PDB file of C-alpha atoms in Angstrom:
ATOM      1  CA  MET A   1      12.666  -0.877  13.566  1.00  0.00           C
ATOM      2  CA  ILE A   2       9.061  -0.588  14.791  1.00  0.00           C
ATOM      3  CA  ILE A   3       5.671  -0.471  12.755  1.00  0.00           C
ATOM      4  CA  ARG A   4       2.896   1.673  15.009  1.00  0.00           C
ATOM      5  CA  LYS A   5      -0.262   3.827  14.272  1.00  0.00           C
ATOM      6  CA  ALA A   6       0.806   6.674  13.136  1.00  0.00           C
ATOM      7  CA  ASN A   7      -0.102  10.566  14.528  1.00  0.00           C
ATOM      8  CA  VAL A   8      -0.350  14.107  13.233  1.00  0.00           C
ATOM      9  CA  GLU A   9       3.025  14.931  14.092  1.00  0.00           C
ATOM     10  CA  ASP A  10       4.114  12.523  11.497  1.00  0.00           C
ATOM     11  CA  VAL A  11       2.168  14.035   8.681  1.00  0.00           C
ATOM     12  CA  SER A  12       5.423  16.244   7.717  1.00  0.00           C
ATOM     13  CA  GLU A  13       7.374  13.262   7.316  1.00  0.00           C
ATOM     14  CA  ILE A  14       5.283  11.287   5.420  1.00  0.00           C
ATOM     15  CA  SER A  15       4.624  13.735   2.770  1.00  0.00           C
ATOM     16  CA  LYS A  16       8.536  14.676   2.737  1.00  0.00           C
ATOM     17  CA  ILE A  17       8.459  10.798   1.394  1.00  0.00           C
ATOM     18  CA  TYR A  18       5.788  11.326  -0.856  1.00  0.00           C
ATOM     19  CA  ASP A  19       7.928  14.449  -2.289  1.00  0.00           C
ATOM     20  CA  SER A  20      10.793  12.280  -2.744  1.00  0.00           C
ATOM     21  CA  ILE A  21       8.873   9.483  -4.502  1.00  0.00           C
ATOM     22  CA  HIS A  22       7.292  12.621  -7.049  1.00  0.00           C
ATOM     23  CA  ASP A  23      11.090  13.988  -7.153  1.00  0.00           C
ATOM     24  CA  GLU A  24      12.364  10.428  -8.389  1.00  0.00           C
ATOM     25  CA  GLU A  25       9.116   9.821 -10.543  1.00  0.00           C
ATOM     26  CA  GLU A  26       9.515  13.355 -12.336  1.00  0.00           C
ATOM     27  CA  ALA A  27      13.264  12.460 -12.703  1.00  0.00           C
ATOM     28  CA  GLY A  28      12.265   9.447 -14.505  1.00  0.00           C
ATOM     29  CA  ARG A  29      14.386   7.310 -11.907  1.00  0.00           C
ATOM     30  CA  ILE A  30      11.584   5.340 -11.125  1.00  0.00           C
ATOM     31  CA  ALA A  31       7.382   4.630 -12.324  1.00  0.00           C
ATOM     32  CA  ILE A  32       4.780   4.814  -9.939  1.00  0.00           C
ATOM     33  CA  GLY A  33       2.043   6.816 -11.905  1.00  0.00           C
ATOM     34  CA  TRP A  34       1.531   9.253  -8.934  1.00  0.00           C
ATOM     35  CA  GLU A  35       1.090  13.033  -9.987  1.00  0.00           C
ATOM     36  CA  ARG A  36       2.630  15.787  -7.564  1.00  0.00           C
ATOM     37  CA  GLY A  37      -0.470  17.669  -6.075  1.00  0.00           C
ATOM     38  CA  VAL A  38      -3.253  15.292  -7.046  1.00  0.00           C
ATOM     39  CA  TYR A  39      -1.996  11.807  -5.007  1.00  0.00           C
ATOM     40  CA  PRO A  40      -0.667  11.157  -2.726  1.00  0.00           C
ATOM     41  CA  THR A  41      -0.481  14.799  -1.122  1.00  0.00           C
ATOM     42  CA  SER A  42      -0.584  15.416   2.869  1.00  0.00           C
ATOM     43  CA  ASP A  43      -4.414  15.527   2.872  1.00  0.00           C
ATOM     44  CA  THR A  44      -3.652  11.941   1.522  1.00  0.00           C
ATOM     45  CA  ALA A  45      -1.752  11.434   5.538  1.00  0.00           C
ATOM     46  CA  LYS A  46      -3.964  13.333   7.354  1.00  0.00           C
ATOM     47  CA  ALA A  47      -6.933  11.747   6.127  1.00  0.00           C
ATOM     48  CA  SER A  48      -5.384   8.443   6.852  1.00  0.00           C
ATOM     49  CA  ILE A  49      -4.635   9.405  10.254  1.00  0.00           C
ATOM     50  CA  GLU A  50      -7.878  11.104  11.266  1.00  0.00           C
ATOM     51  CA  ALA A  51      -9.554   7.676  10.345  1.00  0.00           C
ATOM     52  CA  GLY A  52      -6.660   5.694  12.668  1.00  0.00           C
ATOM     53  CA  THR A  53      -5.690   3.331   9.521  1.00  0.00           C
ATOM     54  CA  MET A  54      -2.154   5.346   8.699  1.00  0.00           C
ATOM     55  CA  PHE A  55       0.618   3.180   9.668  1.00  0.00           C
ATOM     56  CA  VAL A  56       4.657   4.268   9.737  1.00  0.00           C
ATOM     57  CA  MET A  57       7.500   2.320  10.192  1.00  0.00           C
ATOM     58  CA  GLU A  58      10.504   3.537  12.005  1.00  0.00           C
ATOM     59  CA  ASP A  59      14.029   2.631  11.726  1.00  0.00           C
ATOM     60  CA  ASN A  60      16.402   4.161  14.407  1.00  0.00           C
ATOM     61  CA  GLY A  61      13.628   6.823  15.145  1.00  0.00           C
ATOM     62  CA  ASN A  62      13.241   8.062  11.591  1.00  0.00           C
ATOM     63  CA  ILE A  63      10.177   6.946   9.777  1.00  0.00           C
ATOM     64  CA  VAL A  64      11.338   4.869   6.507  1.00  0.00           C
ATOM     65  CA  ALA A  65       7.939   3.878   5.154  1.00  0.00           C
ATOM     66  CA  ALA A  66       3.962   4.170   5.711  1.00  0.00           C
ATOM     67  CA  ALA A  67       0.773   2.799   4.591  1.00  0.00           C
ATOM     68  CA  LYS A  68      -2.774   3.017   4.740  1.00  0.00           C
ATOM     69  CA  ILE A  69      -4.281  -0.011   6.252  1.00  0.00           C
ATOM     70  CA  ASP A  70      -8.106  -0.859   6.091  1.00  0.00           C
ATOM     71  CA  ARG A  71     -10.947  -2.774   5.332  1.00  0.00           C
ATOM     72  CA  ASN A  72     -12.217  -0.168   2.468  1.00  0.00           C
ATOM     73  CA  GLN A  73     -11.763  -1.658  -1.182  1.00  0.00           C
ATOM     74  CA  VAL A  74     -11.585   1.257  -3.924  1.00  0.00           C
ATOM     75  CA  ASP A  75     -14.677   1.469  -6.286  1.00  0.00           C
ATOM     76  CA  ALA A  76     -12.349  -0.052  -9.678  1.00  0.00           C
ATOM     77  CA  TYR A  77     -11.998  -3.653  -7.624  1.00  0.00           C
ATOM     78  CA  ALA A  78     -15.864  -3.804  -8.100  1.00  0.00           C
ATOM     79  CA  ASP A  79     -14.461  -4.207 -11.620  1.00  0.00           C
ATOM     80  CA  GLY A  80     -12.029  -7.067 -11.026  1.00  0.00           C
ATOM     81  CA  SER A  81     -12.147 -10.700 -11.077  1.00  0.00           C
ATOM     82  CA  TRP A  82     -11.175 -11.873  -8.138  1.00  0.00           C
ATOM     83  CA  GLU A  83      -9.725 -15.931  -7.638  1.00  0.00           C
ATOM     84  CA  TYR A  84     -11.485 -15.382  -4.109  1.00  0.00           C
ATOM     85  CA  GLU A  85     -14.871 -14.885  -3.084  1.00  0.00           C
ATOM     86  CA  ALA A  86     -14.817 -12.755   0.038  1.00  0.00           C
ATOM     87  CA  ASP A  87     -17.219 -11.399   2.441  1.00  0.00           C
ATOM     88  CA  ASP A  88     -16.123  -7.733   2.424  1.00  0.00           C
ATOM     89  CA  SER A  89     -15.695  -8.065   6.428  1.00  0.00           C
ATOM     90  CA  GLN A  90     -12.908 -10.997   5.585  1.00  0.00           C
ATOM     91  CA  VAL A  91     -10.592  -8.526   3.254  1.00  0.00           C
ATOM     92  CA  MET A  92      -7.890  -6.371   4.475  1.00  0.00           C
ATOM     93  CA  VAL A  93      -6.610  -3.719   2.238  1.00  0.00           C
ATOM     94  CA  LEU A  94      -3.201  -2.124   1.660  1.00  0.00           C
ATOM     95  CA  HIS A  95      -3.364   1.347   0.411  1.00  0.00           C
ATOM     96  CA  THR A  96      -0.488   3.485  -0.751  1.00  0.00           C
ATOM     97  CA  LEU A  97       2.391   2.321   0.715  1.00  0.00           C
ATOM     98  CA  VAL A  98       5.486   4.145   0.175  1.00  0.00           C
ATOM     99  CA  VAL A  99       9.600   3.812   1.402  1.00  0.00           C
ATOM    100  CA  ASP A 100      11.701   6.676   1.220  1.00  0.00           C
ATOM    101  CA  PRO A 101      13.577   6.444  -1.696  1.00  0.00           C
ATOM    102  CA  ALA A 102      16.967   7.495  -0.214  1.00  0.00           C
ATOM    103  CA  ARG A 103      16.203   3.952   1.466  1.00  0.00           C
ATOM    104  CA  SER A 104      15.007   1.618  -0.977  1.00  0.00           C
ATOM    105  CA  GLY A 105      16.752  -1.825  -0.851  1.00  0.00           C
ATOM    106  CA  ARG A 106      16.283  -2.874   2.430  1.00  0.00           C
ATOM    107  CA  GLY A 107      13.451  -4.502   3.091  1.00  0.00           C
ATOM    108  CA  TYR A 108      11.458  -1.836   4.878  1.00  0.00           C
ATOM    109  CA  GLY A 109       8.385  -2.699   1.915  1.00  0.00           C
ATOM    110  CA  LYS A 110       8.677  -6.630   2.374  1.00  0.00           C
ATOM    111  CA  GLU A 111       8.383  -6.090   5.541  1.00  0.00           C
ATOM    112  CA  PHE A 112       5.721  -3.466   5.687  1.00  0.00           C
ATOM    113  CA  VAL A 113       3.659  -6.224   3.687  1.00  0.00           C
ATOM    114  CA  ARG A 114       4.459  -8.703   6.440  1.00  0.00           C
ATOM    115  CA  PHE A 115       2.987  -6.624   9.100  1.00  0.00           C
ATOM    116  CA  TYR A 116       0.021  -6.134   6.923  1.00  0.00           C
ATOM    117  CA  GLU A 117      -0.913  -9.405   6.744  1.00  0.00           C
ATOM    118  CA  GLU A 118       0.259 -10.080  10.656  1.00  0.00           C
ATOM    119  CA  TYR A 119      -2.386  -7.329  11.486  1.00  0.00           C
ATOM    120  CA  ALA A 120      -5.563  -8.674   8.998  1.00  0.00           C
ATOM    121  CA  LEU A 121      -5.360 -12.036  10.733  1.00  0.00           C
ATOM    122  CA  GLU A 122      -5.524 -10.619  14.387  1.00  0.00           C
ATOM    123  CA  GLN A 123      -8.686  -8.475  12.609  1.00  0.00           C
ATOM    124  CA  GLY A 124      -9.644 -11.945  11.267  1.00  0.00           C
ATOM    125  CA  CYS A 125      -8.945 -11.446   7.478  1.00  0.00           C
ATOM    126  CA  PRO A 126      -7.654 -13.961   6.107  1.00  0.00           C
ATOM    127  CA  TYR A 127      -7.456 -12.158   2.747  1.00  0.00           C
ATOM    128  CA  MET A 128      -5.448  -9.200   1.178  1.00  0.00           C
ATOM    129  CA  ARG A 129      -6.262  -7.176  -1.377  1.00  0.00           C
ATOM    130  CA  MET A 130      -4.401  -4.373  -2.847  1.00  0.00           C
ATOM    131  CA  ASP A 131      -3.472  -2.756  -5.945  1.00  0.00           C
ATOM    132  CA  THR A 132      -0.583  -0.538  -7.996  1.00  0.00           C
ATOM    133  CA  ASN A 133      -0.362   1.185 -11.141  1.00  0.00           C
ATOM    134  CA  GLU A 134       0.303  -1.032 -14.075  1.00  0.00           C
ATOM    135  CA  ARG A 135       3.756   0.864 -14.609  1.00  0.00           C
ATOM    136  CA  ASN A 136       5.322   0.156 -11.107  1.00  0.00           C
ATOM    137  CA  LEU A 137       7.125  -2.818 -12.011  1.00  0.00           C
ATOM    138  CA  ARG A 138       9.298  -2.491  -8.895  1.00  0.00           C
ATOM    139  CA  ALA A 139       6.413  -2.835  -6.433  1.00  0.00           C
ATOM    140  CA  ARG A 140       4.537  -5.445  -8.727  1.00  0.00           C
ATOM    141  CA  ALA A 141       8.025  -7.794  -8.745  1.00  0.00           C
ATOM    142  CA  MET A 142       8.014  -7.467  -4.848  1.00  0.00           C
ATOM    143  CA  TYR A 143       4.557  -8.182  -4.244  1.00  0.00           C
ATOM    144  CA  LYS A 144       4.945 -11.557  -6.531  1.00  0.00           C
ATOM    145  CA  THR A 145       7.803 -12.582  -4.451  1.00  0.00           C
ATOM    146  CA  LEU A 146       5.655 -12.297  -1.259  1.00  0.00           C
ATOM    147  CA  GLY A 147       2.666 -14.733  -2.760  1.00  0.00           C
ATOM    148  CA  TYR A 148       0.280 -12.036  -4.310  1.00  0.00           C
ATOM    149  CA  LYS A 149      -1.230 -13.083  -7.485  1.00  0.00           C
ATOM    150  CA  GLU A 150      -2.339 -10.359 -10.022  1.00  0.00           C
ATOM    151  CA  ALA A 151      -6.290 -10.988 -10.148  1.00  0.00           C
ATOM    152  CA  ASP A 152      -6.753  -8.408 -12.887  1.00  0.00           C
ATOM    153  CA  THR A 153      -6.011  -5.093 -14.502  1.00  0.00           C
ATOM    154  CA  VAL A 154      -8.920  -2.923 -14.670  1.00  0.00           C
ATOM    155  CA  PRO A 155      -9.161   0.874 -16.118  1.00  0.00           C
ATOM    156  CA  CYS A 156      -9.784   3.548 -14.237  1.00  0.00           C
ATOM    157  CA  VAL A 157      -9.608   6.981 -12.591  1.00  0.00           C
ATOM    158  CA  PHE A 158      -7.450   6.450  -9.592  1.00  0.00           C
ATOM    159  CA  ASN A 159      -7.553   9.040  -6.803  1.00  0.00           C
ATOM    160  CA  GLY A 160      -8.321  12.029  -9.647  1.00  0.00           C
ATOM    161  CA  ILE A 161      -5.654  10.636 -11.818  1.00  0.00           C
ATOM    162  CA  SER A 162      -6.862   9.408 -15.164  1.00  0.00           C
ATOM    163  CA  GLY A 163      -6.020   7.098 -17.610  1.00  0.00           C
ATOM    164  CA  VAL A 164      -5.053   4.788 -15.140  1.00  0.00           C
ATOM    165  CA  GLN A 165      -4.621   0.593 -15.634  1.00  0.00           C
ATOM    166  CA  LEU A 166      -4.905  -0.607 -11.836  1.00  0.00           C
ATOM    167  CA  VAL A 167      -3.195  -3.873 -11.345  1.00  0.00           C
ATOM    168  CA  LEU A 168      -5.581  -5.798  -8.659  1.00  0.00           C
ATOM    169  CA  LEU A 169      -3.663  -8.195  -6.180  1.00  0.00           C
ATOM    170  CA  GLU A 170      -4.770 -10.648  -4.066  1.00  0.00           C
ATOM    171  CA  LYS A 171      -3.507 -13.120  -1.182  1.00  0.00           C
ATOM    172  CA  HIS A 172      -5.632 -15.720   0.821  1.00  0.00           C
ATOM    173  CA  LEU A 173      -3.418 -16.408   4.121  1.00  0.00           C
ATOM    174  CA  GLU A 174      -5.680 -20.130   4.442  1.00  0.00           C
ATOM    175  CA  ASP A 175      -2.425 -21.692   5.365  1.00  0.00           C
ATOM    176  CA  ARG A 176      -2.168 -19.034   8.679  1.00  0.00           C
ATOM    177  CA  ILE A 177      -5.481 -19.089   9.788  1.00  0.00           C
TER     178      ILE A 177
END
């Protein structure tokens, strides 16, 4: 299993994961809070790849997970109450972590978060931030087991989706600096 920066050839596989998640949500098997054709889309992946911030996880040559990792805090973060006041230059953000639903339950999400933390520390960022829709109970539970604290929940329009209650999560890797 490897995690690497994504390239334009990966857009199709990342988009397939997005579509599979939309399929699962539309069938009522999962609750993420995304909308097909609105977020995420292949354009979401393309923009992140062009910015050099999209990473993919491969297992036996197959892309099984993807996420955007950068220092860009979404606008809604300004409305949140954070436990850790941190300079923006010390904050790394994990966006749109996805795992192929056909491969869920194998620890890929947890491993991706571990990679994110190591990557952040290498970039001099000991403060981790991320968000998820309040409806995404599965992700919230996973992040809790990994030591992330739910700092706040803010109402917002998120990537074109209105009525979102965005759960803001944070972690300070102080013991690893």
